Tab-separated table of C-alpha atoms and ligand atoms in Angstrom:
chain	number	residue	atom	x	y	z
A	2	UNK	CA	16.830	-60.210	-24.076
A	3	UNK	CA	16.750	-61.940	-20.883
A	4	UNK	CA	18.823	-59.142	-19.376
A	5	UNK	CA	15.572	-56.717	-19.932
A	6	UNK	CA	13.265	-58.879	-17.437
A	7	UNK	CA	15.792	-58.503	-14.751
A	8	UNK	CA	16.635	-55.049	-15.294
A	9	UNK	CA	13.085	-54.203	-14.259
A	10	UNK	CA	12.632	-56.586	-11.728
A	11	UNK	CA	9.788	-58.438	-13.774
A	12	UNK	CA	8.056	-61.873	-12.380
A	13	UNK	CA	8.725	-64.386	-15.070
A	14	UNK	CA	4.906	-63.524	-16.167
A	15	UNK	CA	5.658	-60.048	-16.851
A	16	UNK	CA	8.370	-60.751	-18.355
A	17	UNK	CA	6.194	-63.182	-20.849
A	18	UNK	CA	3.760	-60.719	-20.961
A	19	UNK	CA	5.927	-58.068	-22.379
A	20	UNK	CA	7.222	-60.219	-24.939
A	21	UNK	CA	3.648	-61.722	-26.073
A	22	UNK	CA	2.227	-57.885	-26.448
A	23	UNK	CA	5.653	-57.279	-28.875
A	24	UNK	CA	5.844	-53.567	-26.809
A	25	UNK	CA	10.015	-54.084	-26.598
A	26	UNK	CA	12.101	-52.736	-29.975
A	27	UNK	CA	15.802	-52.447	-30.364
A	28	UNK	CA	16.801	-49.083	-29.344
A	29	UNK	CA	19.960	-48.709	-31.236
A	30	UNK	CA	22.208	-49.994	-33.897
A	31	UNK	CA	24.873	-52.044	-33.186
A	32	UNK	CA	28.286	-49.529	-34.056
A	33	UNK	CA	31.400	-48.681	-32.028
A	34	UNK	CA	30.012	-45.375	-32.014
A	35	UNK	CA	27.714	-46.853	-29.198
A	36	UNK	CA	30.770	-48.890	-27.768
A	37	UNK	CA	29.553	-48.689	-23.747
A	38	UNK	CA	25.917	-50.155	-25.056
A	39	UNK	CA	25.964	-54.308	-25.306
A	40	UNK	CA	22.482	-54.427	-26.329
A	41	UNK	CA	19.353	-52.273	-25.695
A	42	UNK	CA	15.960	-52.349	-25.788
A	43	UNK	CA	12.982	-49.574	-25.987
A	44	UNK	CA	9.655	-49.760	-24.423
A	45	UNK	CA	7.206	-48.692	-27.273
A	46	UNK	CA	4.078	-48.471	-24.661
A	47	UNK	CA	3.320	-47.700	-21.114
A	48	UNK	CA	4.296	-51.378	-19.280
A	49	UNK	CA	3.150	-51.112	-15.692
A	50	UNK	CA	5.029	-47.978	-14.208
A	51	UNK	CA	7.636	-47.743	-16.680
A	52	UNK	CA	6.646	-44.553	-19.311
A	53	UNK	CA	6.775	-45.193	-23.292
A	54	UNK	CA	10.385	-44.517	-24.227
A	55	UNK	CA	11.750	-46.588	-21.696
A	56	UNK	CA	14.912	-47.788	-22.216
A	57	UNK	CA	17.164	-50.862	-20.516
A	58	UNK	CA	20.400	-51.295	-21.646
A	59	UNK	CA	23.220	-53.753	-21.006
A	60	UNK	CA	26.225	-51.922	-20.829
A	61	UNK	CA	30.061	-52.314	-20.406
A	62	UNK	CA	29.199	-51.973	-16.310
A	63	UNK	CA	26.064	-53.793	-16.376
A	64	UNK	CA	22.167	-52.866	-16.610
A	65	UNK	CA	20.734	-49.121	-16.708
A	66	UNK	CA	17.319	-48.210	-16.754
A	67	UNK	CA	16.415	-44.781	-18.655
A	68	UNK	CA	12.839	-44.094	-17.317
A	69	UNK	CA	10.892	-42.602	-20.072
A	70	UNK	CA	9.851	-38.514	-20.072
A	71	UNK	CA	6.645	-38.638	-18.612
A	72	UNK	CA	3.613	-36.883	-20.059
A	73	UNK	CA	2.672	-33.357	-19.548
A	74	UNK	CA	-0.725	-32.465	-19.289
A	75	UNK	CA	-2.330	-29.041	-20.612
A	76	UNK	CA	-3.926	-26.968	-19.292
A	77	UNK	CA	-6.970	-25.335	-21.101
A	78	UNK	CA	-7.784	-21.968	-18.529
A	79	UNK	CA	-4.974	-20.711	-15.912
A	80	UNK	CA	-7.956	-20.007	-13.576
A	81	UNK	CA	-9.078	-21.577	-11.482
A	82	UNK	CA	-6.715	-24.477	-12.574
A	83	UNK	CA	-3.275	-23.452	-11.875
A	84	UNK	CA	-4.716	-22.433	-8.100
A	85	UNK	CA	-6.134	-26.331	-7.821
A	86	UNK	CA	-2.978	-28.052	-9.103
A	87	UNK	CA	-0.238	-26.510	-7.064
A	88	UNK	CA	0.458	-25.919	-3.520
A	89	UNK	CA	1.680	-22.689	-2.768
A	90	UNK	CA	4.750	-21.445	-5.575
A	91	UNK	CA	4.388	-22.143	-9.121
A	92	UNK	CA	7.690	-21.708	-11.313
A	93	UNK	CA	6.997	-20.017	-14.551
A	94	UNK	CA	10.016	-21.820	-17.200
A	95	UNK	CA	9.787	-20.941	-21.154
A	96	UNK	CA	8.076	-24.201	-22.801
A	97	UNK	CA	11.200	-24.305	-25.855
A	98	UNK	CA	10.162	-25.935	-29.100
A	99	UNK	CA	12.425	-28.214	-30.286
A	100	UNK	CA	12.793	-32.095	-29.574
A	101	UNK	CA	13.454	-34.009	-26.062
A	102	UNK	CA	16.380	-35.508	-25.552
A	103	UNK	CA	17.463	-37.677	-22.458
A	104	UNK	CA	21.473	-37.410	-21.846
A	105	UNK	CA	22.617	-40.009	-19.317
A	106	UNK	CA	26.232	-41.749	-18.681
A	107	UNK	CA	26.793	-45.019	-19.956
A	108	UNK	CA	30.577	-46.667	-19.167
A	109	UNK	CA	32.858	-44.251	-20.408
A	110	UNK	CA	30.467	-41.850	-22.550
A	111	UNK	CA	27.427	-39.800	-22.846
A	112	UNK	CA	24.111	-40.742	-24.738
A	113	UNK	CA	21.778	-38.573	-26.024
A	114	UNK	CA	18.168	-40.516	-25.969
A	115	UNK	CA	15.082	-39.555	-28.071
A	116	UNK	CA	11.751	-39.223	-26.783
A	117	UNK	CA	10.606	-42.771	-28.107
A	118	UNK	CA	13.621	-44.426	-26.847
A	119	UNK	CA	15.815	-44.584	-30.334
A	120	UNK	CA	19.481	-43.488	-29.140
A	121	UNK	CA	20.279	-40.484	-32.019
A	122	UNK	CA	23.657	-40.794	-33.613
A	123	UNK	CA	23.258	-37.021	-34.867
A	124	UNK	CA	21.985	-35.809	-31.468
A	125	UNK	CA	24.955	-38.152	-29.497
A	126	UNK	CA	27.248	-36.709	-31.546
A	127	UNK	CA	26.675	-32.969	-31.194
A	128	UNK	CA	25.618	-33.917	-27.241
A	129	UNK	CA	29.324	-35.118	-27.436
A	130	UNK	CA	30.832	-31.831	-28.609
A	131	UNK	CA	28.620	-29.517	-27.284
A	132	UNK	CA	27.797	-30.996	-23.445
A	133	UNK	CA	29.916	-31.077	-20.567
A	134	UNK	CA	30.047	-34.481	-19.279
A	135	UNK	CA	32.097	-33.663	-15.827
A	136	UNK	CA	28.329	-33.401	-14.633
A	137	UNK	CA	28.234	-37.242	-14.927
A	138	UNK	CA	31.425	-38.154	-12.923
A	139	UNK	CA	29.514	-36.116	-9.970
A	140	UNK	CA	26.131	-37.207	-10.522
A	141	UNK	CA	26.318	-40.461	-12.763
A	142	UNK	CA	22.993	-41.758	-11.630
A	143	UNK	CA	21.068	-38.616	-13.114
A	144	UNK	CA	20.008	-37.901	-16.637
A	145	UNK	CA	19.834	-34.742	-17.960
A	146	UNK	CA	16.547	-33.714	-19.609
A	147	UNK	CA	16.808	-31.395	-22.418
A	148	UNK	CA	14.945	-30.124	-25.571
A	149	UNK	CA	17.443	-29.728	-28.765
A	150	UNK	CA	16.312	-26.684	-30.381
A	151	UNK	CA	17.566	-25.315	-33.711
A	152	UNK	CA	18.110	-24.757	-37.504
A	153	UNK	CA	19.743	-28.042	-37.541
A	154	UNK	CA	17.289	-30.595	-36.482
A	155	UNK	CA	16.228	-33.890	-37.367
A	156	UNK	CA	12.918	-33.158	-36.190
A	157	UNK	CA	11.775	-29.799	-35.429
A	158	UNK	CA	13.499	-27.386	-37.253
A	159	UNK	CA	12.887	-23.976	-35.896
A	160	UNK	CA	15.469	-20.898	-37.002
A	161	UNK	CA	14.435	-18.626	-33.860
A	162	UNK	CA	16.752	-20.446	-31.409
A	163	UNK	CA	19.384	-19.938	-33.646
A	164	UNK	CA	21.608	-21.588	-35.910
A	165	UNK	CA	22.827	-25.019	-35.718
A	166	UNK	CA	21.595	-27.226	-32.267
A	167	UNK	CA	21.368	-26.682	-28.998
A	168	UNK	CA	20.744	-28.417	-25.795
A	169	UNK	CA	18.504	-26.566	-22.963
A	170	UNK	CA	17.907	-28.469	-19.789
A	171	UNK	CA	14.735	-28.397	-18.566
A	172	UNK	CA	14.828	-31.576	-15.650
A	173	UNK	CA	16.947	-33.463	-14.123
A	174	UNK	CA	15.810	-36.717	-12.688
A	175	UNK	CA	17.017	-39.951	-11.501
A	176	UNK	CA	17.116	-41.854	-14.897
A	177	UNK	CA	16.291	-45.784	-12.688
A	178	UNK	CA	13.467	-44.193	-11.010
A	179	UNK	CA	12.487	-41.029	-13.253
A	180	UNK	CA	12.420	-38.820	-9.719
A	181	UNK	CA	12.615	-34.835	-10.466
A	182	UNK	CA	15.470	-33.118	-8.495
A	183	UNK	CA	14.438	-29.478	-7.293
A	184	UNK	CA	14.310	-26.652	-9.642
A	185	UNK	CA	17.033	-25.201	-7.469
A	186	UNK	CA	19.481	-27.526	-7.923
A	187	UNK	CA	18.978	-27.459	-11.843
A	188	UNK	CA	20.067	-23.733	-11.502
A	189	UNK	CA	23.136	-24.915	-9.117
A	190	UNK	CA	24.088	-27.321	-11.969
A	191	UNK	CA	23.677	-25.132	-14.732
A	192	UNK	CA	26.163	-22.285	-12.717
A	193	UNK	CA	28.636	-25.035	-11.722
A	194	UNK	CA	29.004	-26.601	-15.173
A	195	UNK	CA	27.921	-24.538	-17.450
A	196	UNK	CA	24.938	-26.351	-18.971
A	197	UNK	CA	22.122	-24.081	-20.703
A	198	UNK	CA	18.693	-24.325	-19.355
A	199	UNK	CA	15.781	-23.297	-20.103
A	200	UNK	CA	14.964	-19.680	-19.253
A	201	UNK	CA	12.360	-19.616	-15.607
A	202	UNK	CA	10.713	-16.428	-16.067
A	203	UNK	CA	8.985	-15.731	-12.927
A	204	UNK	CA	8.353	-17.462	-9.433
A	205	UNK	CA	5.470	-16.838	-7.969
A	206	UNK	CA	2.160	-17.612	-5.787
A	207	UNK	CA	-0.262	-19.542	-7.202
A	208	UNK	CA	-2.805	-16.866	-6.401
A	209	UNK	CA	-1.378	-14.084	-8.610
A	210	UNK	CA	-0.061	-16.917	-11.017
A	211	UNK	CA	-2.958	-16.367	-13.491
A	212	UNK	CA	-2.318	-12.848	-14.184
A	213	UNK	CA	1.444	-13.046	-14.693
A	214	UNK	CA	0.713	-16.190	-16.943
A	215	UNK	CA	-1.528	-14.472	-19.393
A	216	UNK	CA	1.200	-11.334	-19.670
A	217	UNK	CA	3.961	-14.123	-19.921
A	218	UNK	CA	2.001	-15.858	-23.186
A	219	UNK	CA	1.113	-12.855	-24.625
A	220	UNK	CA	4.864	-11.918	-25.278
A	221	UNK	CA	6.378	-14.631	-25.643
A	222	UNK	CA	3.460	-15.365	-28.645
A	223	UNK	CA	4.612	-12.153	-29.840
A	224	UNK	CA	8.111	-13.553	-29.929
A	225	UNK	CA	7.043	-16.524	-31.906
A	226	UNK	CA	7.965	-18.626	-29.172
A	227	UNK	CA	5.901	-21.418	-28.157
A	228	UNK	CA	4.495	-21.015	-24.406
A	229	UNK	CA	4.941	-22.163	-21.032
A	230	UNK	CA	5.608	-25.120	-18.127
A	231	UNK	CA	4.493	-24.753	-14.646
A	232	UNK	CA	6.545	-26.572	-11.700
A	233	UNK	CA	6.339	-27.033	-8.626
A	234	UNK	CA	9.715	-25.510	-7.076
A	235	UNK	CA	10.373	-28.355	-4.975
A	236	UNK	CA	8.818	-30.869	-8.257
A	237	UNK	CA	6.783	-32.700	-6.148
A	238	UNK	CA	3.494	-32.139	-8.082
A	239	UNK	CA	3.465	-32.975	-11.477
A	240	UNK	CA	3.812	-29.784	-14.289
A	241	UNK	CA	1.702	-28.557	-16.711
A	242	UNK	CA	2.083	-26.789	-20.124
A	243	UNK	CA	0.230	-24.114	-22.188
A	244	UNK	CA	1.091	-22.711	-25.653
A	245	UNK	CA	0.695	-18.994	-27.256
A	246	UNK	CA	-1.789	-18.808	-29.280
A	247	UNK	CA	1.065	-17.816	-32.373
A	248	UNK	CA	2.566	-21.232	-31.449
A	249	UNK	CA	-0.832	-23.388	-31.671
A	250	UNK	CA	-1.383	-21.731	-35.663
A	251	UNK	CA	2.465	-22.888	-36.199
A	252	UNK	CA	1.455	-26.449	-35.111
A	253	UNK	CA	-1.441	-26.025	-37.502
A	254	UNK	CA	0.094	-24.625	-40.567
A	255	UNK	CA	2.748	-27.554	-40.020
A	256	UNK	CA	-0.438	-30.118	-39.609
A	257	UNK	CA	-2.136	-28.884	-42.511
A	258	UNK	CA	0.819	-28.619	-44.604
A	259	UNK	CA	1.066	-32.889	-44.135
A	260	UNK	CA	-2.733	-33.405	-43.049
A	261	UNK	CA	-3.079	-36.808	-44.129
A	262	UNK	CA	0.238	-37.477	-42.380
A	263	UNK	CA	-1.268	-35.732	-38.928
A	264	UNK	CA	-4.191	-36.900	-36.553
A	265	UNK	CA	-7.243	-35.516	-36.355
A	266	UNK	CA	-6.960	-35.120	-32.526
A	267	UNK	CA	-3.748	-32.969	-33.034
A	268	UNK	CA	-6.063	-30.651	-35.414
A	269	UNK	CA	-8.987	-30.431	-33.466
A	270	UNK	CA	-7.132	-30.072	-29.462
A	271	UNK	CA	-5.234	-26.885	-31.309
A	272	UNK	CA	-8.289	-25.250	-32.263
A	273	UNK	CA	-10.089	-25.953	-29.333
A	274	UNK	CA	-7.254	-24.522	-27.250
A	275	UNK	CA	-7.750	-21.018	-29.051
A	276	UNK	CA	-11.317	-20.760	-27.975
A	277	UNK	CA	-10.983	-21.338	-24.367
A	278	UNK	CA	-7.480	-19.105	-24.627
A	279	UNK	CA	-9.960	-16.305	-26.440
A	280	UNK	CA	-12.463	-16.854	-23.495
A	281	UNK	CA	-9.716	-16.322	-20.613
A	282	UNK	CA	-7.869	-13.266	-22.196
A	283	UNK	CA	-11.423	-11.388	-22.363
A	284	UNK	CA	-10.579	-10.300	-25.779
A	285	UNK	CA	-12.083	-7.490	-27.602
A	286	UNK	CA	-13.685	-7.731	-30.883
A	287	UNK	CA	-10.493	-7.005	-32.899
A	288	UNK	CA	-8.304	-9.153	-30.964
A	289	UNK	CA	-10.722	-12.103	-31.196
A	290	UNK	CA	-10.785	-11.000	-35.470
A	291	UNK	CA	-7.329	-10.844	-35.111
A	292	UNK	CA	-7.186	-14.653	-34.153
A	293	UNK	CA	-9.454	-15.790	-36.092
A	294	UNK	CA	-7.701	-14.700	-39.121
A	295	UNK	CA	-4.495	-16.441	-37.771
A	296	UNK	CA	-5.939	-19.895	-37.064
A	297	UNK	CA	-7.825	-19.657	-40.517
A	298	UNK	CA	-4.503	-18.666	-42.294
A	299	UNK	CA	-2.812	-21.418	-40.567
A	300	UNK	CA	-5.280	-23.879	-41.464
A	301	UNK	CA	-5.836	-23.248	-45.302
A	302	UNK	CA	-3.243	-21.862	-46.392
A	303	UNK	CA	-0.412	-24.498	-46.092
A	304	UNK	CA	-2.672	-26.994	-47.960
A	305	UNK	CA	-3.019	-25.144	-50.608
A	306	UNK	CA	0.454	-24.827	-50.891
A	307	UNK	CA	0.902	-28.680	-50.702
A	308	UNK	CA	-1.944	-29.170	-53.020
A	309	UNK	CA	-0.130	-26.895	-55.532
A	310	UNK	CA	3.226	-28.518	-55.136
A	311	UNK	CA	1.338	-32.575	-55.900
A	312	UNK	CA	-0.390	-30.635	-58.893
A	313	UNK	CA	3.074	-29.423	-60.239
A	314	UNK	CA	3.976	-33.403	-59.776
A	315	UNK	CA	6.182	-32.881	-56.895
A	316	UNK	CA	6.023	-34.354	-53.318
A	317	UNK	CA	5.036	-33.041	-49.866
A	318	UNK	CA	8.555	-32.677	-48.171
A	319	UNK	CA	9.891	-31.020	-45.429
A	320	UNK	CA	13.826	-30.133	-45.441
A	321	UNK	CA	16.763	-30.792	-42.872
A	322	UNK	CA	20.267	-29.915	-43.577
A	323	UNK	CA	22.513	-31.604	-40.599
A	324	UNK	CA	26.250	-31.707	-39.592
A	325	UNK	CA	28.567	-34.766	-38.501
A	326	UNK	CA	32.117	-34.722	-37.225
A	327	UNK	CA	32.727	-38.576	-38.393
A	328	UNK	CA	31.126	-39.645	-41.704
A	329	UNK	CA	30.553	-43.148	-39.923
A	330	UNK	CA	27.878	-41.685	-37.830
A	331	UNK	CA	25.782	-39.734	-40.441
A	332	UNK	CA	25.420	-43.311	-42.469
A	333	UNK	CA	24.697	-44.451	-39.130
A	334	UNK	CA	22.073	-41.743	-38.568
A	335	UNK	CA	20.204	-42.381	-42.097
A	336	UNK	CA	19.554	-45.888	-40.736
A	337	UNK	CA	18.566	-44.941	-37.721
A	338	UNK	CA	15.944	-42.898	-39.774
A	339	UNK	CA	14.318	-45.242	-41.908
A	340	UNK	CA	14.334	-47.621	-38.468
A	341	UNK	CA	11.829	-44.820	-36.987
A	342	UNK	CA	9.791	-44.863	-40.031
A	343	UNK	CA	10.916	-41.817	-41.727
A	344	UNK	CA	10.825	-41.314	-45.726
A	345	UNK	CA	13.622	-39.591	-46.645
A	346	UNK	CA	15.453	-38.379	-50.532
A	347	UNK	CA	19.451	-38.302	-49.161
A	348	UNK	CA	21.151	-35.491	-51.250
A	349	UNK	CA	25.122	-36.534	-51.598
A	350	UNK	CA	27.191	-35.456	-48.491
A	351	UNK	CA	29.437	-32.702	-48.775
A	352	UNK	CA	32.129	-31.335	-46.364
A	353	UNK	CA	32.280	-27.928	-44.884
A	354	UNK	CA	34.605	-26.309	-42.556
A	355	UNK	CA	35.209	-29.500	-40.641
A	356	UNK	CA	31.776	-31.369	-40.609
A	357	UNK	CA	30.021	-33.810	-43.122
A	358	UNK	CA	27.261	-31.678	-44.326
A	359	UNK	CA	24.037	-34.071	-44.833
A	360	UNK	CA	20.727	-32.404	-46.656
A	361	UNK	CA	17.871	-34.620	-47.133
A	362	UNK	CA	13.560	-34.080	-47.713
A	363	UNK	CA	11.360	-35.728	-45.497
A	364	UNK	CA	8.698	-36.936	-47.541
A	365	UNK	CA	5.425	-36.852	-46.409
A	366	UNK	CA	4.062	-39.835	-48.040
A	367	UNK	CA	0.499	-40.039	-46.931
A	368	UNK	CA	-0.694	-36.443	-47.487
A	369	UNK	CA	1.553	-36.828	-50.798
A	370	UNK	CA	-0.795	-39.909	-52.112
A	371	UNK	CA	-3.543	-38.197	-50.974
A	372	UNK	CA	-3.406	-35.192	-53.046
A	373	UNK	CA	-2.112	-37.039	-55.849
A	374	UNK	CA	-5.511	-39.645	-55.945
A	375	UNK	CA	-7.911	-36.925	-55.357
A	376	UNK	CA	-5.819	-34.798	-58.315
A	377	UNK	CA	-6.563	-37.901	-60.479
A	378	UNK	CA	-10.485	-37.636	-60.131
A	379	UNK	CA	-10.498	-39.849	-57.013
A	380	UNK	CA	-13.392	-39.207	-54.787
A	381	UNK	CA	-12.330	-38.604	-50.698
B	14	ATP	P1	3.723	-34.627	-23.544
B	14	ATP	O1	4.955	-34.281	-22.809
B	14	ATP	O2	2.516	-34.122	-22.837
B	14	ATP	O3	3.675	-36.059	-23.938
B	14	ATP	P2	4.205	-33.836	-26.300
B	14	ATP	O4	5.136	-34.935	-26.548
B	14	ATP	O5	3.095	-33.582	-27.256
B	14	ATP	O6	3.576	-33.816	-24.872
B	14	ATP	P3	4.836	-31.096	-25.958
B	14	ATP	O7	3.438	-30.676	-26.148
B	14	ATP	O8	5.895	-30.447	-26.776
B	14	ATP	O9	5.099	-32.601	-26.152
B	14	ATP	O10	5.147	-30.803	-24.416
B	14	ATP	C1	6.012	-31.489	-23.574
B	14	ATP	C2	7.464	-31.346	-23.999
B	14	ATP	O11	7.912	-30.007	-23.928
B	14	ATP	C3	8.443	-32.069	-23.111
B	14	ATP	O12	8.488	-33.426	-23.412
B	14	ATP	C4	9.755	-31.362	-23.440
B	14	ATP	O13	10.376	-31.996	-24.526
B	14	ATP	C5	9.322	-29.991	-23.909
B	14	ATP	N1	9.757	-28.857	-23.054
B	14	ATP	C6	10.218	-27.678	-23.530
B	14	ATP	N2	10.489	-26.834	-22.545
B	14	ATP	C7	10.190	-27.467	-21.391
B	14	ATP	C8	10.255	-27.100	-20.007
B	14	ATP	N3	10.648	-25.891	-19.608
B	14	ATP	N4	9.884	-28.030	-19.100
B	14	ATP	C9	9.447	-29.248	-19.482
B	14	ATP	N5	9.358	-29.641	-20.755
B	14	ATP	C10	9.729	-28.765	-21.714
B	15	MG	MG1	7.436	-30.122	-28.110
């Protein structure tokens, strides 16, 4: 672990301090699937400037640092806040709903990186397959940052991006130092080796930004897809994100479905986003009825569905069906699961035109309990 200290430069008291507050975690298990990764460790908190999700590794050529994805903040209005936060252009991209993923270079392969800082097998592997790593022998010092959207997710599975996983860029950035290269040169990369990334809709001034946004939302709500990021072209100012309103009920059908397993803060910011989104659209009276009904629908009717399922003395589960080339990496990917804290009922592997097909239910323990103790006479 001493290796971890000196990768980020820490006086001997930071180092202490890291190790007293128990904020580092193993990042990965130990499998010649990982071969180019000696050890590694995650940052499960904010330390200093390094984001959650951190990750230093000792590799076959040394030390890396994989700067965690920093935060996004939200905004609530597009006016007047989008003409406060940027500077002159503001980059309209397609906010995709799926999982981030940091792919870097370490030794002689690619990595694909979770959000948290757990290296995926599953989402290595298909990075593997599916991603061209002649981007690395160019630019080894850069990370690509993409969301894995899909039918075949670990995490968020979502059938409108299609079937099985995919990668869409979305930055690129120095992974030592977490600096954002120029929306520009993301669209050079993405020509020159023929990475998907994710769709920029419209450039344009921050003064007529506003107007576009709200037509841009609309739509893409419409679409069932899930909103919006705003960049700076040049990504010197930090972005910020906004959802369709189709895309906040999703979230809250999904909340409500688990809603012991969710936060209350994740409830409540969803439904407050919806008034000020009604407020800024200048909605008419069956528009605003129109929402209403959907957040309502989203919120109730999941539950019930979940309380049903306890009553029939069933759990609260949510299914995932997965490929693998090598059958050594989806037993490696079930432990990596239960190592993030995920319940999961394994069905038996099966194989399928070339790939190890792994189903398994997510159980959602707490909201599972829950239902069952109140079912029993409990009070709340
Ligand atoms: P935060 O990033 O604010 O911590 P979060 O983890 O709750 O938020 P989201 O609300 O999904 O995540 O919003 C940010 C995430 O959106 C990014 O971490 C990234 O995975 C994803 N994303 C999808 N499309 C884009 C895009 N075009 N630009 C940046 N991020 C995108
Ligand atoms: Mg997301």
């Amino acid at each position: 672990m001493n290796f971890v200290a000196e990768a980020l430069n820490l006086s001997p008291s930071a180092a202490k301090r890291l190790e007293e507050r128990n904020i580092l975690r193993r990042a990965l298990i130990s499998h010649n699937f990982f071969s180019d990764v000696l050890d590694a460790f995650k940052l499960d908190k904010k330390f200093g400037e390094f984001e959650e999700g951190t990750v230093i590794a000792k590799t076959t050529d040394g030390f890396e640092v994989v700067r965690g994805y920093p935060k996004i903040r939200r905004a609530l209005t597009f006016y007047p806040t989008i003409k406060r936060h940027f500077r002159d252009k503001v980059v309209i991209e397609e906010k995709m709903n799926g999982y981030n993923t940091r792919i870097v270079l370490f030794g002689k392969n690619i990595y694909a990186i979770t959000r948290r800082g757990f290296f995926c097998p599953y989402t290595t592997e298909r990075a593997r397959e599916i991603v061209n790593d002649d981007f690395f022998k160019d630019y080894p010092e850069l990370m690509l940052c993409c969301e894995a959207v899909g039918s075949e997710s670990p995490f968020v599975v979502k059938d409108i991006y299609g079937k099985g996983i995919d990668f869409y860029v979305f930055d690129i950035r120095e992974k030592k130092t977490n600096k954002p290269m120029p929306i520009r040169f993301k669209e050079y990369v993405s020509e020159e080796y023929g990475f998907k990334i994710v769709p920029i809709l419209e450039i344009c001034t921050k003064e007529a930004a506003h107007v576009k946004c709200i037509e841009i939302v609309k739509e893409l709500g419409e679409k069932g897809r899930e909103g919006i990021v705003l960049k700076d072209p040049e990504m010197e100012i930090p972005p910020i994100k906004y959802t369709s309103s189709q895309s906040n009920a999703a979230d809250l059908n999904y909340a409500f479905r688990f809603f012991n397993d969710y936060g209350k803060d994740f409830m409540l910011s969803r439904i407050v986003r919806e008034g000020f989104q009604s407020f800024e659209f200048n909605e008419n009276d069956e528009e605003m009825d129109e929402r209403c009904k959907r957040l309502g629908v989203a919120i109730l009717k999941p539950m019930i569905e979940s309380i049903k399922e306890v009553s029939k003395g069933n759990k609260v589960v949510e299914n995932h069906r997965l490929r693998f080339k090598d059958r050594e990496v989806l037993d490696l990917f079930k432990i990596q699961l239960k190592k993030m804290g995920v319940e999961a009922e394994f069905s038996e592997p099966y194989f399928e035109d070339g790939y190890h097909i792994l189903e398994f239910k997510r159980i959602m323990v707490s909201t599972t309990d829950k239902i069952s103790h109140i079912l029993k006479g409990n009070l709340w």
